[in-house]
Coordinates of C-alpha atoms and ligand atoms in Angstrom, one line a residue:
X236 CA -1.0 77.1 148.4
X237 CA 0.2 80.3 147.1
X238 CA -2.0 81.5 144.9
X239 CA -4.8 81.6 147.9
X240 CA -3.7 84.6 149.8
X241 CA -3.2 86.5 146.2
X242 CA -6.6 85.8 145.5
X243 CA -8.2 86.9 149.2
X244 CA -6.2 90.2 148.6
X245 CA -7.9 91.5 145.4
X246 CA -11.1 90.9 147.3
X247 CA -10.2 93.1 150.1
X248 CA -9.0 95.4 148.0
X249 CA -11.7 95.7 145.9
X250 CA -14.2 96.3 149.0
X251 CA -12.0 98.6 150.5
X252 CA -12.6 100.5 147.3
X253 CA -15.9 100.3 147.7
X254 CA -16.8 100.8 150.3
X255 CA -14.2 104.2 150.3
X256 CA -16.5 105.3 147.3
X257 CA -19.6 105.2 149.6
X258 CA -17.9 107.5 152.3
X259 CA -16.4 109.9 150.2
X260 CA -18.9 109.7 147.4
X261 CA -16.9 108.5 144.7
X262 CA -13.9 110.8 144.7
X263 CA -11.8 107.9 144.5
X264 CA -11.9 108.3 140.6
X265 CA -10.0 111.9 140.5
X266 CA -7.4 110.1 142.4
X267 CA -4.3 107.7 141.4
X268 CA -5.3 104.3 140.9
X269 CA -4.6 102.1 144.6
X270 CA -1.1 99.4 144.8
X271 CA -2.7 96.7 144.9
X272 CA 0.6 94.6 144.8
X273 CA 4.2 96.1 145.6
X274 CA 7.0 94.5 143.5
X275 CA 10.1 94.5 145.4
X276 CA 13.8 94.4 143.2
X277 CA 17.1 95.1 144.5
X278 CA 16.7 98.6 144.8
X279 CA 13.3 99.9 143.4
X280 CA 9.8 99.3 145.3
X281 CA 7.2 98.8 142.7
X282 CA 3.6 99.0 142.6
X283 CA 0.9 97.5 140.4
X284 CA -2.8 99.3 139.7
X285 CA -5.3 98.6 138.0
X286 CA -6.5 101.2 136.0
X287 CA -9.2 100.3 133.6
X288 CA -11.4 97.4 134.4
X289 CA -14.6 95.4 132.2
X290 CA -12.6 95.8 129.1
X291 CA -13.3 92.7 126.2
X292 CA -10.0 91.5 124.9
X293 CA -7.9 94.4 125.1
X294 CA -5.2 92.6 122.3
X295 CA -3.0 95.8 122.1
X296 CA -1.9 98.6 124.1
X297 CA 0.6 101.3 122.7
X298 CA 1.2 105.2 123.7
X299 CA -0.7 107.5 120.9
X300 CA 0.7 110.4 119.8
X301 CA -1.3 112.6 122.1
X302 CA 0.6 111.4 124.8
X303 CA -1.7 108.9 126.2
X304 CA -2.3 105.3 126.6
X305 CA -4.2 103.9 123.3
X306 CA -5.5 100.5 123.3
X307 CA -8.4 98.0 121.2
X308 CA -11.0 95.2 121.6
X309 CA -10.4 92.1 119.6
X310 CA -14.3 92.8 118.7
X311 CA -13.1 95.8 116.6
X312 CA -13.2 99.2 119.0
X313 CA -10.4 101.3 119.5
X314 CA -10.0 103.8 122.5
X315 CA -7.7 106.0 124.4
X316 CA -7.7 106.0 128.4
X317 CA -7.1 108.4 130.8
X318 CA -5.3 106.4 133.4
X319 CA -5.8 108.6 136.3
X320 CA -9.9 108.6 136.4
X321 CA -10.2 104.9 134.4
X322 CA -12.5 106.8 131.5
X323 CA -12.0 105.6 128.3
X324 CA -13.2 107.2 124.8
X325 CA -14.2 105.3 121.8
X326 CA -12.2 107.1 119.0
X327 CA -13.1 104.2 116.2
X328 CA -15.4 101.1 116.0
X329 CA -14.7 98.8 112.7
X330 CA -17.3 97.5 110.6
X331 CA -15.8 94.8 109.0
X332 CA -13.9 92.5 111.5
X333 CA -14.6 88.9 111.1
X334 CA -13.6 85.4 111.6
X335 CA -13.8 83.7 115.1
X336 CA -11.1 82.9 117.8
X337 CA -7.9 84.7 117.5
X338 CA -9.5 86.6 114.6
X339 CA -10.2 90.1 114.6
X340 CA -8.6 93.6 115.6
X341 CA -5.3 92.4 116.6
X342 CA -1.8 94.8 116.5
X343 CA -1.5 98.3 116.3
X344 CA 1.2 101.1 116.2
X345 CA 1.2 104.6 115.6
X346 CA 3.9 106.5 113.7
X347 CA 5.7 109.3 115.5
X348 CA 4.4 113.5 114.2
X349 CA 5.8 114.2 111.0
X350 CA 8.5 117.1 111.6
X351 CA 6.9 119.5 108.7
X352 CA 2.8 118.5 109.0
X353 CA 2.8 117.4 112.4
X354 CA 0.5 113.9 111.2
X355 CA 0.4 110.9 112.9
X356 CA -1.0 107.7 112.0
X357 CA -2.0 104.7 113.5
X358 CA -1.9 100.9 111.4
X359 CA -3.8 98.6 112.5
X360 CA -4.0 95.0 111.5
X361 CA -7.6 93.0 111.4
X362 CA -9.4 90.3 110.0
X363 CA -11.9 90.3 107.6
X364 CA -14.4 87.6 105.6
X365 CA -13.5 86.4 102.4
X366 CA -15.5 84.1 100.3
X367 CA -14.1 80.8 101.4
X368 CA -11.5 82.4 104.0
X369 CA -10.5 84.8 106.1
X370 CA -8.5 87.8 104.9
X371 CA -6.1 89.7 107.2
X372 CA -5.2 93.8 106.3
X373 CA -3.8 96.2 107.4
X374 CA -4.9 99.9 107.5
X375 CA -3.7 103.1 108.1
X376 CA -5.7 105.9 109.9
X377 CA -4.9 110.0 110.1
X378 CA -5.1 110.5 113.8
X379 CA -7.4 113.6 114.2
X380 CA -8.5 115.4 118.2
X381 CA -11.3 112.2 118.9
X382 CA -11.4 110.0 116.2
X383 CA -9.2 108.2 113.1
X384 CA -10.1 109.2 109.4
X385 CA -8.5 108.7 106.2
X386 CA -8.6 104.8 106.0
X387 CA -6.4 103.6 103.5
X388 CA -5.5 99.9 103.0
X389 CA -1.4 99.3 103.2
X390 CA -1.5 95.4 102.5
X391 CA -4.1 92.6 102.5
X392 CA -3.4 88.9 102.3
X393 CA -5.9 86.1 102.0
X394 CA -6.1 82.6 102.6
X395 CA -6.2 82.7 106.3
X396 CA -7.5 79.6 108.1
X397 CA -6.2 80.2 111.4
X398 CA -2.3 81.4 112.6
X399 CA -3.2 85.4 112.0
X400 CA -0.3 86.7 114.1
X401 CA 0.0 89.9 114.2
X402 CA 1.5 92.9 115.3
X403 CA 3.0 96.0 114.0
X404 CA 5.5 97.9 115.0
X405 CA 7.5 101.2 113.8
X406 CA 11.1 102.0 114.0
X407 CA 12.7 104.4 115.4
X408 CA 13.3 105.7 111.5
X409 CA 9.6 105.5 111.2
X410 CA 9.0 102.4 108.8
X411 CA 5.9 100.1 109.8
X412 CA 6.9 96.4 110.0
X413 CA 3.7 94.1 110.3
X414 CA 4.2 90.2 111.3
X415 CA 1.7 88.0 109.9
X416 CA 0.8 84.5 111.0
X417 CA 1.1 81.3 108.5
X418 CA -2.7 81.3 107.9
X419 CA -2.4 77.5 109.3
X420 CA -1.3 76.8 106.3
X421 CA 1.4 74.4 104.7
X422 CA 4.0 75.5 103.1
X423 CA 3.4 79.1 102.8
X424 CA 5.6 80.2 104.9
X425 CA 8.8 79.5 102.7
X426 CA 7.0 80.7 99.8
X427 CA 8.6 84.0 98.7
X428 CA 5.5 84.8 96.7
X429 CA 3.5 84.4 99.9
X430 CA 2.9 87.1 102.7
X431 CA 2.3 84.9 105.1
X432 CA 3.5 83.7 107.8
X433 CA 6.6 86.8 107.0
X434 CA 7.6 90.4 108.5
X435 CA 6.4 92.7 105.9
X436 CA 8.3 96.6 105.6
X437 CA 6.7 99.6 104.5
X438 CA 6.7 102.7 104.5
X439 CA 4.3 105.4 106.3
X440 CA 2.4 105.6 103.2
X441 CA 2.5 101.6 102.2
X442 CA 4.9 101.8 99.5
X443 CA 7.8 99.4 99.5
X444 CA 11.1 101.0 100.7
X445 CA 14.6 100.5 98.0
X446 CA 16.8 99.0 100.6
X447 CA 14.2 96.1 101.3
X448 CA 16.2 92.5 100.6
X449 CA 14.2 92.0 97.4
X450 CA 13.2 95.0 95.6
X451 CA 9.6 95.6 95.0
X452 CA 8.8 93.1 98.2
X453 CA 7.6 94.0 101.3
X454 CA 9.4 90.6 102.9
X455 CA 11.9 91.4 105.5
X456 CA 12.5 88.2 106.8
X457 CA 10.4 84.7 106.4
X458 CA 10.1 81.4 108.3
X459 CA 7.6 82.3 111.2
X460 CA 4.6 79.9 112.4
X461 CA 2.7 82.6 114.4
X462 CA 4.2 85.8 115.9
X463 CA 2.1 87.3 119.1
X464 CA 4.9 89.8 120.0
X465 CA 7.0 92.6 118.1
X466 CA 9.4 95.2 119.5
X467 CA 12.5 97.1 118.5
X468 CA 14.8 98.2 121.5
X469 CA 16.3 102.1 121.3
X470 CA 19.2 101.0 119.0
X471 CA 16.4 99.5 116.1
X472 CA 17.0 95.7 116.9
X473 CA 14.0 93.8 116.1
X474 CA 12.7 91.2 118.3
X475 CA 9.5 88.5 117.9
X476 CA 7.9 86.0 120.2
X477 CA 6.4 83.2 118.5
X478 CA 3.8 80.3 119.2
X479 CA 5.6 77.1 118.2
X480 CA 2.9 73.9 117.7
X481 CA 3.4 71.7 120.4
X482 CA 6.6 72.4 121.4
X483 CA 9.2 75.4 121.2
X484 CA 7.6 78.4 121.5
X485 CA 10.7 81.1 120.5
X486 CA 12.0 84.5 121.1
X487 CA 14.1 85.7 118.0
X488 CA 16.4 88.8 116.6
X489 CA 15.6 89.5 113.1
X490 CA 18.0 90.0 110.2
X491 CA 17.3 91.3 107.0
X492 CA 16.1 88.6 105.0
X493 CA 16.8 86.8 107.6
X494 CA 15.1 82.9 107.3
X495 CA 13.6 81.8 110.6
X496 CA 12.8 78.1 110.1
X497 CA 9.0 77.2 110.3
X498 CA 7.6 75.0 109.2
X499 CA 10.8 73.1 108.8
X500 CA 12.3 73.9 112.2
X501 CA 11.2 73.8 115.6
X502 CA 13.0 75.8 117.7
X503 CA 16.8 75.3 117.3
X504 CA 17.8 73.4 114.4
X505 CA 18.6 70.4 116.3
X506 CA 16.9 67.0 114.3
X507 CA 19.2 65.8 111.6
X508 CA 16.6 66.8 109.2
X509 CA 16.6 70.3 111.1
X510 CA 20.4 70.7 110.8
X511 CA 20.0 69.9 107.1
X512 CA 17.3 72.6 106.1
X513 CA 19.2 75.0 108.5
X514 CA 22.6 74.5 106.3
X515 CA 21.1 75.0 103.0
X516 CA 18.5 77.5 103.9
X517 CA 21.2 79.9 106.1
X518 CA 18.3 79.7 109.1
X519 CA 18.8 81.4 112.1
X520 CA 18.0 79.7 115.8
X521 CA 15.5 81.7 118.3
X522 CA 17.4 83.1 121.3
X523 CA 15.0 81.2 123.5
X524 CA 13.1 78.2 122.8
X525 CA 10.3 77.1 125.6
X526 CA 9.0 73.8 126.1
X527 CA 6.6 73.2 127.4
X528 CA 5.2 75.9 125.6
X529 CA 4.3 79.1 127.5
X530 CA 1.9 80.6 125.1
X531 CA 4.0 83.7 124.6
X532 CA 1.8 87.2 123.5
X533 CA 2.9 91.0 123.6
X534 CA 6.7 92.2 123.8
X535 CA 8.2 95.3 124.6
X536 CA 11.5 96.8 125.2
X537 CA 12.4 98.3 128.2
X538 CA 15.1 100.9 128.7
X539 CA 14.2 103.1 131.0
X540 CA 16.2 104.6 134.2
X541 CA 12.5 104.9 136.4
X542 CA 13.1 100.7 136.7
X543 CA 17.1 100.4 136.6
X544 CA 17.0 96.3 137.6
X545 CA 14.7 96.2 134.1
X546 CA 16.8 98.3 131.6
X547 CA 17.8 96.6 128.3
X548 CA 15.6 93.8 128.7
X549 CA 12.6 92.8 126.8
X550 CA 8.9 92.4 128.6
X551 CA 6.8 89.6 127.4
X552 CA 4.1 88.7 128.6
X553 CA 1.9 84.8 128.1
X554 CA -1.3 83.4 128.3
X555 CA -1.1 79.9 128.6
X556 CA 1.8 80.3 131.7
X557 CA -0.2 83.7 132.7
X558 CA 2.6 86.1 133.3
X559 CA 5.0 88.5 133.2
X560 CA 8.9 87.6 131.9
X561 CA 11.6 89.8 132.0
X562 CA 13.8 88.7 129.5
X563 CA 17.6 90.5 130.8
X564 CA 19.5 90.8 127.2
X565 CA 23.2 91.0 127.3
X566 CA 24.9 94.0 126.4
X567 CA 25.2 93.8 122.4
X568 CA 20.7 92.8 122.8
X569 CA 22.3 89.0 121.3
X570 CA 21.2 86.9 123.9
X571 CA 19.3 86.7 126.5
X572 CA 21.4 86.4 130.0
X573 CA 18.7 86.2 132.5
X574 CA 14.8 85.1 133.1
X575 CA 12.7 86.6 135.9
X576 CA 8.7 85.8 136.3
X577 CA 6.7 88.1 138.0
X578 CA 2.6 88.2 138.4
X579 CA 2.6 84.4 138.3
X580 CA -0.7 83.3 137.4
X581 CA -2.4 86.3 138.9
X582 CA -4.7 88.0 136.6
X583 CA -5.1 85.2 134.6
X584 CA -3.9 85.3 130.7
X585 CA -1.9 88.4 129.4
X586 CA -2.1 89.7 126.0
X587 CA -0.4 92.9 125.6
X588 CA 2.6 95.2 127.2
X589 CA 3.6 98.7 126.3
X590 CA 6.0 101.4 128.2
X591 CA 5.3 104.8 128.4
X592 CA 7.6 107.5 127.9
X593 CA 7.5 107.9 131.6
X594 CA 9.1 104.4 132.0
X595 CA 5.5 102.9 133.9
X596 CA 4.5 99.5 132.2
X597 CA 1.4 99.1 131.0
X598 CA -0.3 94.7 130.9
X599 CA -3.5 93.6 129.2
X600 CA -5.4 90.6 130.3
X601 CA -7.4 88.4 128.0
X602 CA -9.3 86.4 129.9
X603 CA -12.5 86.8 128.0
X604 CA -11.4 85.3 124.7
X605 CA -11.7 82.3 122.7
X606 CA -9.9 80.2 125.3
X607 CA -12.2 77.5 126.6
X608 CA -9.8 77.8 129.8
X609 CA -10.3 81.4 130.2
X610 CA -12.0 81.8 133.4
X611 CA -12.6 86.1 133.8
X612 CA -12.3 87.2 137.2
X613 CA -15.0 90.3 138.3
X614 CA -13.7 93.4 136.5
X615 CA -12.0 91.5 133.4
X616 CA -10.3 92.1 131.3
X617 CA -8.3 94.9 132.8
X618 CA -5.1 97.1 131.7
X619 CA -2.7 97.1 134.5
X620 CA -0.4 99.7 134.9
X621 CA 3.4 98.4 137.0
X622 CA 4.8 101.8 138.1
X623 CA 7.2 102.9 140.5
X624 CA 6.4 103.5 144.0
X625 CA 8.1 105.0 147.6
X626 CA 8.0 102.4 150.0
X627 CA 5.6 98.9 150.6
X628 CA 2.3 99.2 151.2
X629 CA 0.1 96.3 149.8
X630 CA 1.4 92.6 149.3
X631 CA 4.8 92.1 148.3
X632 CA 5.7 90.0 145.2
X633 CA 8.6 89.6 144.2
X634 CA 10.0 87.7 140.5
X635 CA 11.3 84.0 140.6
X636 CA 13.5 82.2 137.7
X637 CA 11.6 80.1 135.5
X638 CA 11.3 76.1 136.9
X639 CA 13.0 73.8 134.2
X640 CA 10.7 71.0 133.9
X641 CA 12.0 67.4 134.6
X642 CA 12.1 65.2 131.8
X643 CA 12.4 61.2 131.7
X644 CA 16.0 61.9 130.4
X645 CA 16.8 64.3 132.9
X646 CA 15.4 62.3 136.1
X647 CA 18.0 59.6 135.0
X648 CA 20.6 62.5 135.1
X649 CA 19.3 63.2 138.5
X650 CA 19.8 59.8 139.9
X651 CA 23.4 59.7 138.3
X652 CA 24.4 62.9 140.0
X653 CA 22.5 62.5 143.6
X654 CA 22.3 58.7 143.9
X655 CA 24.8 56.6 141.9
X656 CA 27.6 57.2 144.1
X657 CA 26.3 55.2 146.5
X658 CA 23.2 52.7 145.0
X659 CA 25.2 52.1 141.4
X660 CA 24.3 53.2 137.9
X661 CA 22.5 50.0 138.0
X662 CA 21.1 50.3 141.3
X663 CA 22.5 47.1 142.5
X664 CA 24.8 48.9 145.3
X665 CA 26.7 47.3 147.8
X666 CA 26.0 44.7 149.7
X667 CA 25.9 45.3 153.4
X668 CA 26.7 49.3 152.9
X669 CA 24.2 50.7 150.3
X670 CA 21.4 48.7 149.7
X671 CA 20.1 47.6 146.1
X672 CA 17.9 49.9 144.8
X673 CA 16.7 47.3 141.7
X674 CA 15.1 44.9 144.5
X675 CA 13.8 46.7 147.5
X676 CA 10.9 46.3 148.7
X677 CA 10.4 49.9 149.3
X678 CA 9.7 50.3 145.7
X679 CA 6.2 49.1 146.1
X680 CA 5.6 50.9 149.1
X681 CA 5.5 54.7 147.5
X682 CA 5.2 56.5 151.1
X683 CA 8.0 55.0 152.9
X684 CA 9.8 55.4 149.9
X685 CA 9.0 59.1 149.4
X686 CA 10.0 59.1 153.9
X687 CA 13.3 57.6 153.3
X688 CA 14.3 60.2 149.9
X689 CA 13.0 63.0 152.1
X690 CA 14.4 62.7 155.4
X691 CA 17.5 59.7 155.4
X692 CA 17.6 56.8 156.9
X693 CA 20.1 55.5 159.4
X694 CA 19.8 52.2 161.0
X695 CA 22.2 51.3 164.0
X696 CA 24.1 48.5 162.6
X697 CA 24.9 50.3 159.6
X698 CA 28.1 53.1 159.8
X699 CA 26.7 54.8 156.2
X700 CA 23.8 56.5 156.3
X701 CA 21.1 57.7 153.8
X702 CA 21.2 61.6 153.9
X703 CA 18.3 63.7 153.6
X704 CA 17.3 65.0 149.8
X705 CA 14.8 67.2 151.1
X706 CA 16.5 70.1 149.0
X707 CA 15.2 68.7 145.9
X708 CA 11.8 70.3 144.5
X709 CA 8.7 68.1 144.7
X710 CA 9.0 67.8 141.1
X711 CA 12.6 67.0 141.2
X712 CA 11.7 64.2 144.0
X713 CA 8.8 62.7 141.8
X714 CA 11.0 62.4 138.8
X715 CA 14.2 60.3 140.5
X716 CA 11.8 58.3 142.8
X717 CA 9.5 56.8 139.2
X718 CA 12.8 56.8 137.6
X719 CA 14.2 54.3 139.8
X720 CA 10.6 52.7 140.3
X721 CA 10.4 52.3 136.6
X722 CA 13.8 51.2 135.5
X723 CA 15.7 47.7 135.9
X724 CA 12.9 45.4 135.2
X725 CA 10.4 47.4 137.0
X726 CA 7.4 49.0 135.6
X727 CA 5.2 50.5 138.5
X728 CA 2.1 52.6 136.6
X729 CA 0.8 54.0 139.8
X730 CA 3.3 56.8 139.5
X731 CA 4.5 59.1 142.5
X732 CA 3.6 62.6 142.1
X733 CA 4.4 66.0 143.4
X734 CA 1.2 66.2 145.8
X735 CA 2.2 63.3 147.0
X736 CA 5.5 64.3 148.0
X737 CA 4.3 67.6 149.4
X738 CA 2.2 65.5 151.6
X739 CA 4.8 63.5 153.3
X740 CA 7.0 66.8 153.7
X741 CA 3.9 68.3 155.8
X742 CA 2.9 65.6 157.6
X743 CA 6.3 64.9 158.9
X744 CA 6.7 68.5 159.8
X745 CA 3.7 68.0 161.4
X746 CA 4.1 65.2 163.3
Ligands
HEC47 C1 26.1 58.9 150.4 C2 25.6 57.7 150.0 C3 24.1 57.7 149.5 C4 23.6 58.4 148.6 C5 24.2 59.5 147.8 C6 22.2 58.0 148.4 N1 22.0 57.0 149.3 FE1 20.3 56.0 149.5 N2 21.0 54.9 151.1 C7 22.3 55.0 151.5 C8 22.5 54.1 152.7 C9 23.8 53.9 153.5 C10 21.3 53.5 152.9 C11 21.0 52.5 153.9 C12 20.5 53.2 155.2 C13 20.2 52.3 156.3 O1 19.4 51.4 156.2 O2 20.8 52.5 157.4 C14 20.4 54.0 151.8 C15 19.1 53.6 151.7 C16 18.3 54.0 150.7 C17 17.0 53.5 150.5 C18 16.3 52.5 151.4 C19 16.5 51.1 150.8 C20 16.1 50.0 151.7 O3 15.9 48.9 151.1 O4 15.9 50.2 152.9 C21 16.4 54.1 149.4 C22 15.1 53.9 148.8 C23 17.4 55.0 148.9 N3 18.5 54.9 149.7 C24 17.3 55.9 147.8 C25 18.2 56.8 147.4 C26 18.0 57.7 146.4 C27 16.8 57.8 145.5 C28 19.1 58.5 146.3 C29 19.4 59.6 145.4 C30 18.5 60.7 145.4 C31 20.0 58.0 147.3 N4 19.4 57.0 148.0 C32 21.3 58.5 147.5 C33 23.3 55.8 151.0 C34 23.1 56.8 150.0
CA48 CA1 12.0 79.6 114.3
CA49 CA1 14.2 71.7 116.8

């Protein structure tokens, strides 16, 4: 239902651009990109552009030392944009990227001009072919006016089967920290020995610095399954967001030599054998564990006064829940206080997020990569800039908290808070007052069921009534109505769902 409208209103947006072009013979380009969405926060009036469009896989997005936006292809390319006219220029294409999937050019970072040369690099991180496996590197470029020269090779590890992370990030005292995935392989995360599946620390010219936990290692901290995001905030904290298998995706502050679990711990240490590995290993919980899993990608930190509602919070954005989070973190960046989604499921799957000096927030979308679900819209993948605007003048969207999904365990909560006070824990009730929920025949008659949950029931010779739950979520309804179908004896298969509760809610409105 709601994702309709959003989709009608790209369309007319993109005609009106269109057919603008025709009438004023293209001048649109010198111009600022159109709002095509306003975000609306408690003070500020945002608007969201798109400013470069038919992109493949733009996997990272940073701001290059020349002051501009700076962003790759997965396939190997690497460009700078100029926002305002959507022009890009090729300033390196790769030779040697292979593997297939999540393989290929994948994070990026450049450091800041030296103070006595004025240099800047960039490091990027890609794949490469090895005889029986794939290798993952990363290099480091001399940034000159068009182009990058000067490769030189920082780190390689091999063994990669899958799991390739990576990003790269610098801190603000210019060292390069690169994240690399597990290699989807066993056991190579804990080894010491082993790069995977690690942060790595270097310096600007790849040697290892002396105050790294082990000397002569470029390990800052261990334990990771697949990191997809890497960002420091203003005071040098160091956060990841992490692909967990099939559960527990995880947001996490890193320590020095800090050890973060995988592959023996899922999210919080919370199995017994968890607990265990956590005591004698000194692991450290995520600050946010998500299952189901969201699929999380890019992170950055944002701190800036042009978006005051946003300010010490960290950006990430997914591509299996396709959006944007803002992740609130409390004051001392320990914890994360608050969750807000915006751009729910609108350009599809998002890879990468950066903020410019200027505060504006730059999104990549990857709908065109390995993902057998991808399905690119016309103009995909595009980089989408979130800056601040005057007043409304396109769609409003505004952010929503995230939906915690309904488990077995927690529909049975549900029906001890909203039902038991009346039916029973047991459901047997009381006869005459409330009925017994373990033998009516309502329970094999799904919409009258559904009728009675949503809008009460109150017969004449009864003085108790059954009020209306219609405040519950379609989910939340679906959940307590099988729970009670499926519990005391009963076992019906053909379960209720939210559709079908949406449909009695509308037709009674309705009717
Ligand atoms: C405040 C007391 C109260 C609460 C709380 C309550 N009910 Fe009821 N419920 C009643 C009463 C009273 C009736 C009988 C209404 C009538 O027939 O007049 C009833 C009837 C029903 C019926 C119809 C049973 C039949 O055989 O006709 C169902 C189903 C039901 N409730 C489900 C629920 C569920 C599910 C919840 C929790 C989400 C719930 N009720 C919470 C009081 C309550
Ligand atoms: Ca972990
Ligand atoms: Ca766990």
């Amino acid at each position: 239902m709601k994702k309709k409208p959003a989709g009608i209103k790209i369309i007319t947006g993109a005609c009106a651009m269109a057919i603008s072009c025709i009438l004023f013979q293209c001048r649109q380009a010198q111009r600022d990109p159109q709002t095509l969405f306003n975000i609306v926060l408690d003070t500020s009036v945002l608007s969201v552009q798109e400013v470069s469009t038919n992109n493949k896989v733009p996997w990272e997005l940073l701001w290059g030392p020349d002051n501009t936006l700076w962003y790759n292809e997965q396939e190997g390319r690497i460009y700078r944009l100029d926002a305002a006219s959507g022009k890009r220029k090729l300033l390196l294409r790769m030779q040697d990227v292979a593997g297939k999937t999540t393989a290929g050019l994948l994070g990026m970072a450049a450091s800041a001009p030296d103070s006595a040369t004025g240099r800047s690099y960039l490091f990027a991180a890609s794949t490469f072919a090895i005889k029986d496996s794939i290798g993952l590197k990363l290099v480091r470029y001399l940034v000159q006016k068009d182009t990058l020269v000067e490769p030189k090779i920082i780190a390689a590890v091999s063994g990669f089967r899958g799991h390739y992370g990576s990003r790269v990030a610098i801190s603000p005292d210019q060292k390069v920290y690169w994240a690399t995935g597990d290699g989807a392989q066993q056991g190579s995360t804990q080894n010491a020995a082993d790069l995977k599946g690690k942060i790595l620390r270097f310096n600007l010219d790849g040697s290892i610095p002396a105050d790294n936990p082990v000397p002569g290692s470029p390990v800052w901290a261990k334990g990771f399954r697949n990191i997809q995001g890497l960002a420091f905030s203003d005071s040098a904290r160091l956060y990841t967001s992490e692909h967990g298998d099939a559960i527990d995706d995880e947001v996490n502050l890193i320590r020095k030599g800090g050890n973060f679990g995988w592959s023996a711990i899922e999210g919080n240490a919370d199995r017994a054998d968890e607990k265990a590995f956590a005591d004698s290993a000194n692991a450290i919980d995520p600050l946010r564990a998500w299952t189901p899993t969201i699929a999380p990608s890019g992170m950055a930190f944002y701190n800036h006064s042009k978006i005051p509602e946003w300010k010490n919070s960290l950006l990430l954005v997914s591509l299996k829940d396709r959006n944007l989070r803002v992740l609130h973190l409390s004051k001392d960046g320990h914890s994360i206080v608050k969750e807000m989604i915006y751009l729910d499921k609108l350009y599809g799957r998002l890879r990468a997020v950066c903020v410019s000096p200027e505060g504006d927030v730059y999104l990549s979308t990857s709908n065109h990569d390995w993902n057998p679900y991808s399905k690119p819209a016309a103009g995909d993948d595009k980089i989408i800039r979130i800056t601040k605007a005057d007043r409304v003048t396109a769609k409003v969207l505004s952010g929503k908290p995230p939906q915690t999904k309904v488990s077995r365990e927690n529909a049975m909560g549900l029906y001890t808070v909203y039902c038991a006070s009346c039916h029973k824990e047991d459901g047997a009730g009381t006869p005459g007052i409330f009925p017994a929920l373990r033998t009516t025949p309502l329970l094999n008659q799904p919409q009258q069921l559904i009728d009675v949950f949503l809008f009460g029931k109150r017969t004449t010779n009864n003085p108790n009534q059954m009020p209306s739950f219609k405040f519950l979520s379609n989910e939340e309804a679906a959940a307590v109505l099988n729970f009670i179908r499926s519990s005391w004896g009963h076992n019906n298969t053909d379960s209720i769902t939210e559709a079908a509760v949406q449909e009695r809610r509308t037709r009674k409105k309705d009717g």
